[in-house]
Coordinates of C-alpha atoms and ligand atoms in Angstrom, one line a residue:
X1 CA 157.0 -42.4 -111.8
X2 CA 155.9 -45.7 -113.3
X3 CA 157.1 -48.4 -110.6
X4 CA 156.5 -51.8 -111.0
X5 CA 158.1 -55.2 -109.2
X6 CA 159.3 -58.0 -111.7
X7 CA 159.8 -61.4 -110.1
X8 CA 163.5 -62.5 -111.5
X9 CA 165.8 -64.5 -109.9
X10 CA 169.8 -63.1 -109.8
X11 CA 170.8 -65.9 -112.2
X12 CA 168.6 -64.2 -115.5
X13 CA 169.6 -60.9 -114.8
X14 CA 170.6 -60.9 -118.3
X15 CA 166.5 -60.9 -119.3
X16 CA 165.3 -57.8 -117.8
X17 CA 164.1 -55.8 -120.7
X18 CA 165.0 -51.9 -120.2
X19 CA 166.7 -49.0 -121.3
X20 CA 169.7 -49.7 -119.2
X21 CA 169.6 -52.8 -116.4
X22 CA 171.5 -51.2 -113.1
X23 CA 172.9 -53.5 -110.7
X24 CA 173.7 -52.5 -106.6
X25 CA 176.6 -55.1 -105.7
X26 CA 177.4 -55.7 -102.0
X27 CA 180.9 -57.7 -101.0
X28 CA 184.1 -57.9 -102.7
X29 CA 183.2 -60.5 -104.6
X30 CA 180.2 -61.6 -107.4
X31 CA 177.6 -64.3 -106.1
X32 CA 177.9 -67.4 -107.7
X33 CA 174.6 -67.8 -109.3
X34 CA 174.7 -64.7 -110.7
X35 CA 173.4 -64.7 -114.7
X36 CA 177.0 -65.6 -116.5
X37 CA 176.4 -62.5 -119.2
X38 CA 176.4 -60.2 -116.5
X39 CA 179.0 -61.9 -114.2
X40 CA 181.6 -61.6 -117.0
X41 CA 180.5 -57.6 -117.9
X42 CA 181.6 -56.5 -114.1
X43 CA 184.6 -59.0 -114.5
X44 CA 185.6 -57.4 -117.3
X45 CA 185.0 -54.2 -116.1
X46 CA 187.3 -54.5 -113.1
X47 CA 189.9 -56.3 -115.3
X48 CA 189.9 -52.6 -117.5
X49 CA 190.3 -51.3 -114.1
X50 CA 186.8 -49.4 -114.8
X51 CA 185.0 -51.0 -112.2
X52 CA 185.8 -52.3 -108.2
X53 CA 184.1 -53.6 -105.2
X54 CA 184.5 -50.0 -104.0
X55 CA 181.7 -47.4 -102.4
X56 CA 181.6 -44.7 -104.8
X57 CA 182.8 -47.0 -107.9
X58 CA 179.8 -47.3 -110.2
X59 CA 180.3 -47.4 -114.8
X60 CA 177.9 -48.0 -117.3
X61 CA 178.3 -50.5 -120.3
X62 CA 177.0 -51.0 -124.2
X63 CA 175.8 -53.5 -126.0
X64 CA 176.9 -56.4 -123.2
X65 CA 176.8 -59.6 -125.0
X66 CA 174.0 -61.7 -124.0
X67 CA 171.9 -58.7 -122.1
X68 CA 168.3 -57.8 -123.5
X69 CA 168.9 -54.5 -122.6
X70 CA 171.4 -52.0 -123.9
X71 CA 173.1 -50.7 -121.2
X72 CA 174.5 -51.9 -118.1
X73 CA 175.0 -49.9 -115.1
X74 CA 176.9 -51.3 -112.2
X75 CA 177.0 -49.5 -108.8
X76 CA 179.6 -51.1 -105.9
X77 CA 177.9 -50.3 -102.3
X78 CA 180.2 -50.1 -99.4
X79 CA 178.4 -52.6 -97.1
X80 CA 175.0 -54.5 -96.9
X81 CA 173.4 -51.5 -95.1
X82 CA 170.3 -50.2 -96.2
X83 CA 172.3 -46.5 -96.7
X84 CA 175.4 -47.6 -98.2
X85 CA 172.5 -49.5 -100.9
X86 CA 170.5 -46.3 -101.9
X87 CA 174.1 -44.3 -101.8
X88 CA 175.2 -46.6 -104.9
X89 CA 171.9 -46.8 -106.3
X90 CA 172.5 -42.9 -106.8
X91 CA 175.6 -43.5 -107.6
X92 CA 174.1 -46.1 -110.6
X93 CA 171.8 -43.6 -111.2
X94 CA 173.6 -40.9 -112.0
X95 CA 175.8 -42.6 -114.5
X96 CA 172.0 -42.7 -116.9
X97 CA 171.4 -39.0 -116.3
X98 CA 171.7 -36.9 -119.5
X99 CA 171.1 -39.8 -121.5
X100 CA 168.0 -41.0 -123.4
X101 CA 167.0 -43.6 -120.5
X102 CA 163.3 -43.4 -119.8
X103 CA 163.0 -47.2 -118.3
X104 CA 165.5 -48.4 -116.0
X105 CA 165.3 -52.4 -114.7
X106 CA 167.3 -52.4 -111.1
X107 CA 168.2 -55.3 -109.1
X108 CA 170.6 -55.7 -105.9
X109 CA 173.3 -58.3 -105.7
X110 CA 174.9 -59.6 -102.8
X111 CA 172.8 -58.2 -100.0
X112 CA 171.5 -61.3 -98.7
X113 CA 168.9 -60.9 -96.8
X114 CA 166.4 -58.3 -97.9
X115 CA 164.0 -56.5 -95.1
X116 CA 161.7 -53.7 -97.0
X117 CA 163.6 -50.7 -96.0
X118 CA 165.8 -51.1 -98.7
X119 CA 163.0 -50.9 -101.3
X120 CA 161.8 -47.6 -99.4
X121 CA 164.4 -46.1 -100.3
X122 CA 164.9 -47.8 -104.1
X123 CA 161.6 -45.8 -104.4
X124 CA 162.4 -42.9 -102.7
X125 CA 165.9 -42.6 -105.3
X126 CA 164.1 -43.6 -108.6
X127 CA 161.5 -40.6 -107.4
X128 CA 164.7 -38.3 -107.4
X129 CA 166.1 -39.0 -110.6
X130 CA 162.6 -38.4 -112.1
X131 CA 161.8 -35.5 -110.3
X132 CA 161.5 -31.7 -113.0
X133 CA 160.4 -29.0 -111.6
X134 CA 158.8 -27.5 -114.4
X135 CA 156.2 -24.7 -113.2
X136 CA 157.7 -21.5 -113.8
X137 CA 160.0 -23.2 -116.7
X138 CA 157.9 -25.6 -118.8
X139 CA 160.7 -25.7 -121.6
X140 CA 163.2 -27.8 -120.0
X141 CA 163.5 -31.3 -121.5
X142 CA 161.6 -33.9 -120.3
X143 CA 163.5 -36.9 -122.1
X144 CA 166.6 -37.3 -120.0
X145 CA 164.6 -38.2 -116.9
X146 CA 163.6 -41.8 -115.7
X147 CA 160.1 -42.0 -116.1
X148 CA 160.0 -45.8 -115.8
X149 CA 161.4 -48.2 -113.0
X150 CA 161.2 -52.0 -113.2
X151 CA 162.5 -53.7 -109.7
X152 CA 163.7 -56.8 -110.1
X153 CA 163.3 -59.3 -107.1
X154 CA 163.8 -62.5 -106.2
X155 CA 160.6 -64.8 -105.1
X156 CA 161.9 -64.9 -101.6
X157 CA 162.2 -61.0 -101.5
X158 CA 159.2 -60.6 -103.2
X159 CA 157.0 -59.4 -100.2
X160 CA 159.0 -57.5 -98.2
X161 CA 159.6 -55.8 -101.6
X162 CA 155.6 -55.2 -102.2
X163 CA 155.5 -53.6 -98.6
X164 CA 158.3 -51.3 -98.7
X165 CA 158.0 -50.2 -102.7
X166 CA 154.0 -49.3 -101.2
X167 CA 155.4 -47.4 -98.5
X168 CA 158.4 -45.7 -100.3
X169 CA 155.9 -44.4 -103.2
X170 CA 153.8 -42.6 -100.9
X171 CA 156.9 -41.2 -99.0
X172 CA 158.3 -40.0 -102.4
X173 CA 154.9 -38.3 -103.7
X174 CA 155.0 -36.4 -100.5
X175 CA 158.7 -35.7 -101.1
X176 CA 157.8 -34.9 -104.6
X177 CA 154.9 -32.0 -103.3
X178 CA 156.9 -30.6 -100.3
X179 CA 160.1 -30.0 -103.0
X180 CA 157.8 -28.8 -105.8
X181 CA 155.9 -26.6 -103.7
X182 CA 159.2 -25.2 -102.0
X183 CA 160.8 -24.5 -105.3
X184 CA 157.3 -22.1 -106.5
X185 CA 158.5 -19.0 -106.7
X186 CA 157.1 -16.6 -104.1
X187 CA 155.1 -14.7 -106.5
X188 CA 153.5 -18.2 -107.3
X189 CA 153.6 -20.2 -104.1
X190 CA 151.4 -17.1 -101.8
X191 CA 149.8 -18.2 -98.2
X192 CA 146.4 -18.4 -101.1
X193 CA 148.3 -21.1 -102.9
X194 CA 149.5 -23.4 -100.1
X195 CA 145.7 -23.0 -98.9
X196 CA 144.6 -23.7 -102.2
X197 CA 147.0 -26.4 -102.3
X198 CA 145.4 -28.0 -98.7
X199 CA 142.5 -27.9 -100.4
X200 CA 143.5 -30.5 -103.2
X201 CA 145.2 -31.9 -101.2
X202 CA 141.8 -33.0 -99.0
X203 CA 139.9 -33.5 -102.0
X204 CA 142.4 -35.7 -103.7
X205 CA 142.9 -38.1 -99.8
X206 CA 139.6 -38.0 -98.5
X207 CA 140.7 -35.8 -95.8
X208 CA 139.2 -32.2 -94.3
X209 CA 140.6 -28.7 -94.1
X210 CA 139.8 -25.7 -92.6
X211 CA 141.5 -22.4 -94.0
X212 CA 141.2 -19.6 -92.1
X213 CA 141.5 -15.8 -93.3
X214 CA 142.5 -12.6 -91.4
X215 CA 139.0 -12.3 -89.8
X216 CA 139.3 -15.6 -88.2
X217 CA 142.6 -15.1 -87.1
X218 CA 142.1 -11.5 -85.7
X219 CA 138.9 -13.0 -83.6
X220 CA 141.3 -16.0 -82.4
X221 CA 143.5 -13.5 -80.9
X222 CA 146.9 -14.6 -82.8
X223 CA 148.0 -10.7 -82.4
X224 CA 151.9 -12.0 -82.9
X225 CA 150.9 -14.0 -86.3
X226 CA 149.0 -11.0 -87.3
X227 CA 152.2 -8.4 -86.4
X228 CA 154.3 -10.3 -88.5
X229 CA 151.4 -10.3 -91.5
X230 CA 150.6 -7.0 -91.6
X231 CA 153.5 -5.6 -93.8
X232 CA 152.3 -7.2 -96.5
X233 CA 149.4 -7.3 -99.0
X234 CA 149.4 -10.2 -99.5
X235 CA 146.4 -12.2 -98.0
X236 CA 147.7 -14.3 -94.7
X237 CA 146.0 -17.6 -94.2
X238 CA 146.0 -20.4 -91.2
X239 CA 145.5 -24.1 -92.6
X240 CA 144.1 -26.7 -90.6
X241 CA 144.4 -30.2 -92.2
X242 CA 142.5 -33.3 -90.7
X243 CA 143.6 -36.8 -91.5
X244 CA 141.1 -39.2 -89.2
X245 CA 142.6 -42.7 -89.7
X246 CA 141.7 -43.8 -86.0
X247 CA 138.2 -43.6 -83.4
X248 CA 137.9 -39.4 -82.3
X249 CA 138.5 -40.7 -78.9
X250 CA 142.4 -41.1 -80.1
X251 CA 144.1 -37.7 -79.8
X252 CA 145.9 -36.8 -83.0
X253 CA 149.6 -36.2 -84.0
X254 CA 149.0 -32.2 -84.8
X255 CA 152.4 -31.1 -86.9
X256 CA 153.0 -27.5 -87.3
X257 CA 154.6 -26.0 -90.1
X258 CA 155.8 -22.9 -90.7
X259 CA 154.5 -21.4 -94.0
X260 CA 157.0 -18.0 -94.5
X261 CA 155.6 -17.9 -98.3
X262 CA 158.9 -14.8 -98.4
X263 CA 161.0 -13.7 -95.9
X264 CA 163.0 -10.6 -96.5
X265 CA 163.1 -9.9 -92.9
X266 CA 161.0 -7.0 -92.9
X267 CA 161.9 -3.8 -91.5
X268 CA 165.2 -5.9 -90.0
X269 CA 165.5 -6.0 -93.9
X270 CA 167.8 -8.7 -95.1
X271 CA 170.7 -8.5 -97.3
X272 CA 170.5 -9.1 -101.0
X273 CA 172.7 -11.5 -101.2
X274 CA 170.8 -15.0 -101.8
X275 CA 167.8 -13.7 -100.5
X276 CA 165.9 -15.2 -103.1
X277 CA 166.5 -18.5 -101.4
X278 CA 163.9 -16.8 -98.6
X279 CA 161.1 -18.7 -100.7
X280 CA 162.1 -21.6 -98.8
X281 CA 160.9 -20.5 -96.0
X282 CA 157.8 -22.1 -96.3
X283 CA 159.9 -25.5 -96.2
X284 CA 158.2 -26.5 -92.6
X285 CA 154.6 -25.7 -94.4
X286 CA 156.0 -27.9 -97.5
X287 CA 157.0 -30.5 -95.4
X288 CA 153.9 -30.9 -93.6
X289 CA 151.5 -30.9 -96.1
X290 CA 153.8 -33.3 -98.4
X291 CA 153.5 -35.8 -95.0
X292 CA 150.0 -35.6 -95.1
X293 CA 150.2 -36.3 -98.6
X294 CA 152.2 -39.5 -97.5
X295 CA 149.4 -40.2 -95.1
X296 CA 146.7 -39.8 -97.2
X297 CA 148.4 -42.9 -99.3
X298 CA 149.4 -44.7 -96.4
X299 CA 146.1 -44.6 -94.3
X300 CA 147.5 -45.8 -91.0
X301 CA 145.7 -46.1 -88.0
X302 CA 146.3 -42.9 -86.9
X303 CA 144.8 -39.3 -86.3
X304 CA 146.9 -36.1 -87.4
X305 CA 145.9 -32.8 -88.0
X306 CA 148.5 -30.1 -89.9
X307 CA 148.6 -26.4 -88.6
X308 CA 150.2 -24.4 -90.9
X309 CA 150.1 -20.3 -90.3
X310 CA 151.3 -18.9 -93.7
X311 CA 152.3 -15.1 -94.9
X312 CA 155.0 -12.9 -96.2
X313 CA 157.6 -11.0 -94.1
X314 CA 157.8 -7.6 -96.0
X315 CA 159.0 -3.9 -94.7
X316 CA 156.3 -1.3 -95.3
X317 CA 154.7 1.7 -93.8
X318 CA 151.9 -1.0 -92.1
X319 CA 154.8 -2.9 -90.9
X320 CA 155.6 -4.4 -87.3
X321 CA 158.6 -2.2 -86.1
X322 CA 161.9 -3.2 -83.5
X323 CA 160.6 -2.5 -80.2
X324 CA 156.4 -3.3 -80.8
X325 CA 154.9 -5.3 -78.5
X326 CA 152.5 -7.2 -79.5
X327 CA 149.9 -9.9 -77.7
X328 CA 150.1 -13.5 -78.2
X329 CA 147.0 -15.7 -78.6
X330 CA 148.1 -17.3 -75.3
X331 CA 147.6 -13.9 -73.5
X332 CA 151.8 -13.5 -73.3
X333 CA 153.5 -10.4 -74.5
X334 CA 156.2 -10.2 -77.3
X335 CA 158.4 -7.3 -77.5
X336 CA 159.4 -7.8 -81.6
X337 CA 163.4 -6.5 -81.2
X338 CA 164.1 -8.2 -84.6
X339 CA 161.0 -8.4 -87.2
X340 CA 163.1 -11.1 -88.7
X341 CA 162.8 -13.2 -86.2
X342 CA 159.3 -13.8 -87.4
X343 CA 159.2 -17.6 -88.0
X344 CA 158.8 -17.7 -83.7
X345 CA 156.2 -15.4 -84.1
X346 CA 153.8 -17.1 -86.3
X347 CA 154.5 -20.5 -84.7
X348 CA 153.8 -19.5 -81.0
X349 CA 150.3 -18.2 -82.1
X350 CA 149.6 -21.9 -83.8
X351 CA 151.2 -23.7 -80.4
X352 CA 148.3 -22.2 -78.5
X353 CA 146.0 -23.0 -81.6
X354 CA 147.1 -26.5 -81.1
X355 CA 146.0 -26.7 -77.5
X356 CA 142.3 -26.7 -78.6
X357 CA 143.1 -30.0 -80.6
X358 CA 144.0 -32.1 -77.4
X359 CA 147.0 -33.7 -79.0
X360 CA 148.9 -36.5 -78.2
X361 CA 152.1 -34.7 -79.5
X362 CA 152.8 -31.7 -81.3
X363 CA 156.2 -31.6 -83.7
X364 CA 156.7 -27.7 -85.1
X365 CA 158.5 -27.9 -88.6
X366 CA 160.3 -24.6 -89.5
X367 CA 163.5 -23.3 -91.1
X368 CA 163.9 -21.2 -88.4
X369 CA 167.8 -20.3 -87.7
X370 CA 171.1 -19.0 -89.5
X371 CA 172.3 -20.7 -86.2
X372 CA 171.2 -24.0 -87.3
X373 CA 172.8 -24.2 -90.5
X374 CA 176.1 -23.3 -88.9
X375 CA 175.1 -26.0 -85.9
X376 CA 175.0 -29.1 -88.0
X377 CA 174.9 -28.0 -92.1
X378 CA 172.8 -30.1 -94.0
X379 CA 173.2 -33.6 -93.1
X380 CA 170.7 -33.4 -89.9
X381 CA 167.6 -31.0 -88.5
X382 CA 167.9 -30.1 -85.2
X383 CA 165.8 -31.5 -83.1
X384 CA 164.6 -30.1 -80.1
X385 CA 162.0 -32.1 -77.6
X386 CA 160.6 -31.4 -74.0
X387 CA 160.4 -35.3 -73.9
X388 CA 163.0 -37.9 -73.6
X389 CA 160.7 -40.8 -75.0
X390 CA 159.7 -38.3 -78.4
X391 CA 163.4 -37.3 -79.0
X392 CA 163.8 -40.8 -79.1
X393 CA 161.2 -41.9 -81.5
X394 CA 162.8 -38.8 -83.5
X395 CA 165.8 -39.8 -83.7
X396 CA 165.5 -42.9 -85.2
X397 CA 162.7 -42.1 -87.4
X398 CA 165.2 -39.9 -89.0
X399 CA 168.1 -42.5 -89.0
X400 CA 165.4 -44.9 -90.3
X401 CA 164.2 -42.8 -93.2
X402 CA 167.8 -42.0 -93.9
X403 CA 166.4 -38.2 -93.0
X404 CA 168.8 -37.8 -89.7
X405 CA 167.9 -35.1 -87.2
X406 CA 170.2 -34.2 -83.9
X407 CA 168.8 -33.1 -80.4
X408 CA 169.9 -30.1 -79.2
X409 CA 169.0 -29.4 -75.5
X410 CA 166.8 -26.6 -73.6
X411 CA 168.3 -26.1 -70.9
X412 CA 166.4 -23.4 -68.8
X413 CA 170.0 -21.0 -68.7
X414 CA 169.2 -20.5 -72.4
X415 CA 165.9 -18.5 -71.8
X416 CA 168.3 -15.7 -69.6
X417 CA 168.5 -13.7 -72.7
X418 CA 164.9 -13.4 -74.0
X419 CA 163.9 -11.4 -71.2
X420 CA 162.6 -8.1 -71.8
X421 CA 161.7 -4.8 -69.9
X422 CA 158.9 -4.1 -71.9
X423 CA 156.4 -7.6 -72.4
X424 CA 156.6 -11.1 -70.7
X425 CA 159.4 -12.3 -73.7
X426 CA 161.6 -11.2 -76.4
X427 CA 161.9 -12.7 -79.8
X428 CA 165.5 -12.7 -79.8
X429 CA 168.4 -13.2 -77.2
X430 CA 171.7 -12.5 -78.5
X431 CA 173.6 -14.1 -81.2
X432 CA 175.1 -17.1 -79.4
X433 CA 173.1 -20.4 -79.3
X434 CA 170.7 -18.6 -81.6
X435 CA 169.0 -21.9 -82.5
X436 CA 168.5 -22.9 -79.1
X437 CA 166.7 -19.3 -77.9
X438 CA 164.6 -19.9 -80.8
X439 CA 163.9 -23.0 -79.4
X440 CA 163.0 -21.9 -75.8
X441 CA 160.8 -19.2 -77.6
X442 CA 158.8 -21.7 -78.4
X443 CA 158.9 -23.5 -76.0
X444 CA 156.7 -20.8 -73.7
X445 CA 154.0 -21.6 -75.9
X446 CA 154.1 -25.8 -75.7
X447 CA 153.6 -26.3 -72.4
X448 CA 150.6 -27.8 -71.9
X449 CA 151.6 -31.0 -74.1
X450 CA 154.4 -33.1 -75.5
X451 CA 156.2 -31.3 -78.2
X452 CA 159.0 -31.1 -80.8
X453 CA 160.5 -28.9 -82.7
X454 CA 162.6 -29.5 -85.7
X455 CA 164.9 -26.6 -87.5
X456 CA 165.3 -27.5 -90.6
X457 CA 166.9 -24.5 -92.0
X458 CA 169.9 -26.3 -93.3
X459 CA 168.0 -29.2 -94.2
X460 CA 165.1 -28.2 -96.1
X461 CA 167.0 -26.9 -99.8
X462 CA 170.3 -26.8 -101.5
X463 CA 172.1 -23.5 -102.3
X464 CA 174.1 -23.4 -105.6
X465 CA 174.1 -25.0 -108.6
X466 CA 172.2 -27.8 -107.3
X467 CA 169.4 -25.1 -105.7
X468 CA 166.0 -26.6 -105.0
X469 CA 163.9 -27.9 -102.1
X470 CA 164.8 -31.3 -101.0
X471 CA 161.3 -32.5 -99.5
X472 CA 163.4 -33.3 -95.9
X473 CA 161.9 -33.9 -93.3
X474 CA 159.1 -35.7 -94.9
X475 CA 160.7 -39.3 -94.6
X476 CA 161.2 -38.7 -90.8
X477 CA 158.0 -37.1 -90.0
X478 CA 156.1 -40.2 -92.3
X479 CA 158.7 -42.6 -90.5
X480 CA 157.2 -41.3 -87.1
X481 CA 154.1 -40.8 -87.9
X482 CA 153.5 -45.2 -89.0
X483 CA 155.4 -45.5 -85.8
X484 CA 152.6 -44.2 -83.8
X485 CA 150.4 -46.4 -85.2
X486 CA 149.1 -48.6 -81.9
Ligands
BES1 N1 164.1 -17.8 -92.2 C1 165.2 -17.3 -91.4 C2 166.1 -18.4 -91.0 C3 167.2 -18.8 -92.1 C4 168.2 -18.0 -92.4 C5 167.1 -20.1 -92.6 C6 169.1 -18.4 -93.4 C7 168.0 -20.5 -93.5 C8 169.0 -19.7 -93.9 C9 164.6 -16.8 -90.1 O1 163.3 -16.2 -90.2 C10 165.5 -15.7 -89.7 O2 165.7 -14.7 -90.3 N2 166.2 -15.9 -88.5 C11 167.1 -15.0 -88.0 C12 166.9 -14.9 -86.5 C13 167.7 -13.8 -85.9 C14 167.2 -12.4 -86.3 C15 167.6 -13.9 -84.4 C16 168.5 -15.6 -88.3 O3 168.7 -16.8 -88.2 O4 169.4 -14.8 -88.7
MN2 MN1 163.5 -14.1 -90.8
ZN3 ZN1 162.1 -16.8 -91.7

């Protein structure tokens, strides 16, 4: 995405030079100074009965009289809010798509006041509409996407524009890897190619990684991680990712991310139905690694280190059975009654990992529950925290970043059902509150520090026509991240 900020004030509108010039209007009514060509295009408009000061109301227009360019998109936004302004820049947005619009001029009208979060997300929506995924289907036309976005801003927005167009391009090129990288197939997108994908993206930020092999993790003792591995032959790896923005005497942010490269459940086989949508499940791992991506931009004051533990799930004769135990790298016993609860399984081992690391805070990332997606769909992750004052900063990172998450409780009644005869835990409890036990799994292992945990099974792709990773939750995690910044 080619982004770049034109000064312009709302009266020469009419000058922006582009494929199609889309306006964002707040109120019910135009602002007086607004450029007279353009003024009398959305007048017109509304007189047709085309156009309205209404949310959801957005047209395009040819050949306006007195524009430079040759179309004119108008989108109406339901309120000045920072939300409802992105919602009808989409809206503007998607009345270019399909046609031969490379280079789109945008400008907001009647918002008064401007912070930068509104340009975060400007950024953040252009990034969308250019977005392909292309790897596995390099035919698919490149021409109907915006390649091109030219902001146009008045001199007294002008900084507060700079500032949040800086932060929302590095938000969107980590949204851009996390969704790429989730939509790789899972013949493409192995453990070896996340790795190999922490290892550019090091190279590319300045930052250090660590990637650990089956060896490594059979000395560390991370027998659950292992269990969970060894159906498949596919290599395993464990990525650690170092981002040192701060002195060493700072602890760091570690996030965790769970990196199920396929899940087919394993010997607790699946069924076929939409199962190939179990390549997601390396959304937590995508997620992560496109934050770091955002960091490595960013460079805030600020120490973070990613864990991501990444294999297949897959049924074969080397594979973990219902009823193995299995040992922990903290020293606790599993008994595996469901092999596809293995998401829990691989985390827990990189919760102890994490302990080594001294951090401040540790947020898991994982699409970890059915249970979660029937909780609260896909409008917020669930959020789950041992710590009132990180829930907190959670929450309204997400509401910030327009990336909303929920908090969900863990109350100690829930753990009742992961007991087991056999080993110190089970990986499952029954079907009820199955987010929460999941939850409370973890929880076992993140004792010694502040955690999180987000599930964001419901949140991290789109089923149907639409299918694809949608790079959630890196505005929330990037959004926290700044805010930790001392
Ligand atoms: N990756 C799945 C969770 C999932 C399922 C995410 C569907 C999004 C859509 C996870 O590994 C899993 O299979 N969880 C089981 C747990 C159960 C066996 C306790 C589930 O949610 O059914
Ligand atoms: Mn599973
Ligand atoms: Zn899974």
């Amino acid at each position: 995405m080619d982004a770049r900020i034109q000064s312009l004030s709302v009266d020469k509108l009419a000058s922006a030079s582009a494929d199609a010039l889309v306006l964002v209007i707040a109120g019910d009514h135009l602002p007086a100074q607004l450029d007279p060509a353009v003024a009398g295009a959305v007048q017109s408009a509304i007189k047709l009965g085309d156009f309205a000061h209404k949310a959801g109301k957005a047209v395009l227009m040819h050949a306006v009289p007195g524009l430079k360019s040759p179309r004119l998109v108008m989108a109406a936004a339901a309120n000045t809010s920072v939300k409802a302004a992105k919602a009808a820049l989409e809206a503007g947005l998607g009345q270019v798509k399909g046609r031969e619009v490379a280079h789109v001029a945008v400008a907001f009208v009647g918002f008064g006041d401007l912070g930068s979060a509104i340009w975060v997300q400007a950024m953040q929506a252009l990034a969308d509409a250019s977005y392909l995924y292309q790897h596995t289907k390099p035919s698919v036309s490149k021409d109907t996407r915006v390649t091109k976005a030219t902001f146009l801003v008045d001199k007294a927005d002008l900084k507060a524009a700079r500032t949040g167009l800086a932060q929302g391009s590095a938000v969107a090129s980590g949204v851009r890897l996390a969704k790429e990288l989730a939509n790789r197939p899972g013949n493409h997108c192995t453990p070896t190619h996340l790795a190999e994908q922490a290892k550019q993206l090091a190279r590319r930020t300045g930052m250090k990684v660590e990637v650990l092999d089956r060896k490594a993790v059979e000395r560390l003792g991370m027998g659950s991680f292992l269990a969970v591995a060894q159906g498949s032959d596919e290599a395993l790896r464990f990525i650690v990712l170092r981002y040192d923005g701060a002195p060493r005497t700072q602890a760091p942010v570690v996030l965790v991310g769970k990196g199920i490269t396929f899940d087919t459940g394993g010997i607790s086989l699946k069924p076929g139905a939409e199962m190939d949508e179990m390549k997601f499940d390396m959304g937590g791992a995508a997620s992560v690694l496109g934050t770091m991506q955002a960091v490595g931009e960013l460079k805030p004051k600020l120490n973070v280190v990613a864990l991501i533990p990444a294999c297949e799930n897959m049924p074969s004769g080397r594979a973990v059975k219902p009823g193995d135990v299995v040992t922990s790298m903290s020293g606790q016993t599993i008994e595996i009654l469901n092999t596809d609860a293995e998401g829990r399984l691989i985390l827990c081992d990189a919760l102890t990992y994490a302990e080594r690391i001294k951090p401040a805070v540790v947020v898991d990332v994982a699409t970890l529950t059915g249970a979660c997606v029937i909780a609260l769909g896909g409008v917020r992750s669930g959020m789950y925290a041992s710590d009132d004052d990180l829930a907190q900063a959670l929450l309204q990172a997400g509401d910030v970043a327009l990336d909303p998450c929920w908090r969900m409780p863990l109350d100690d009644e829930y753990e009742e059902g992961l007991k087991s005869n056999f080993a110190d835990v089970a990986n499952i409890a029954g079907r009820a509150g199955g987010s929460i036990t999941a939850a409370k799994f973890l929880q076992r292992f993140a004792s010694k520090y502040r955690w999180a945990h987000l599930d964001i099974a419901g949140t991290a792709w789109k089923g149907g026509a639409a299918k694809g990773g949608t790079g959630r939750p890196v505005g929330l995690l990037t959004q926290f991240l700044l805010a930790q910044v001392r």
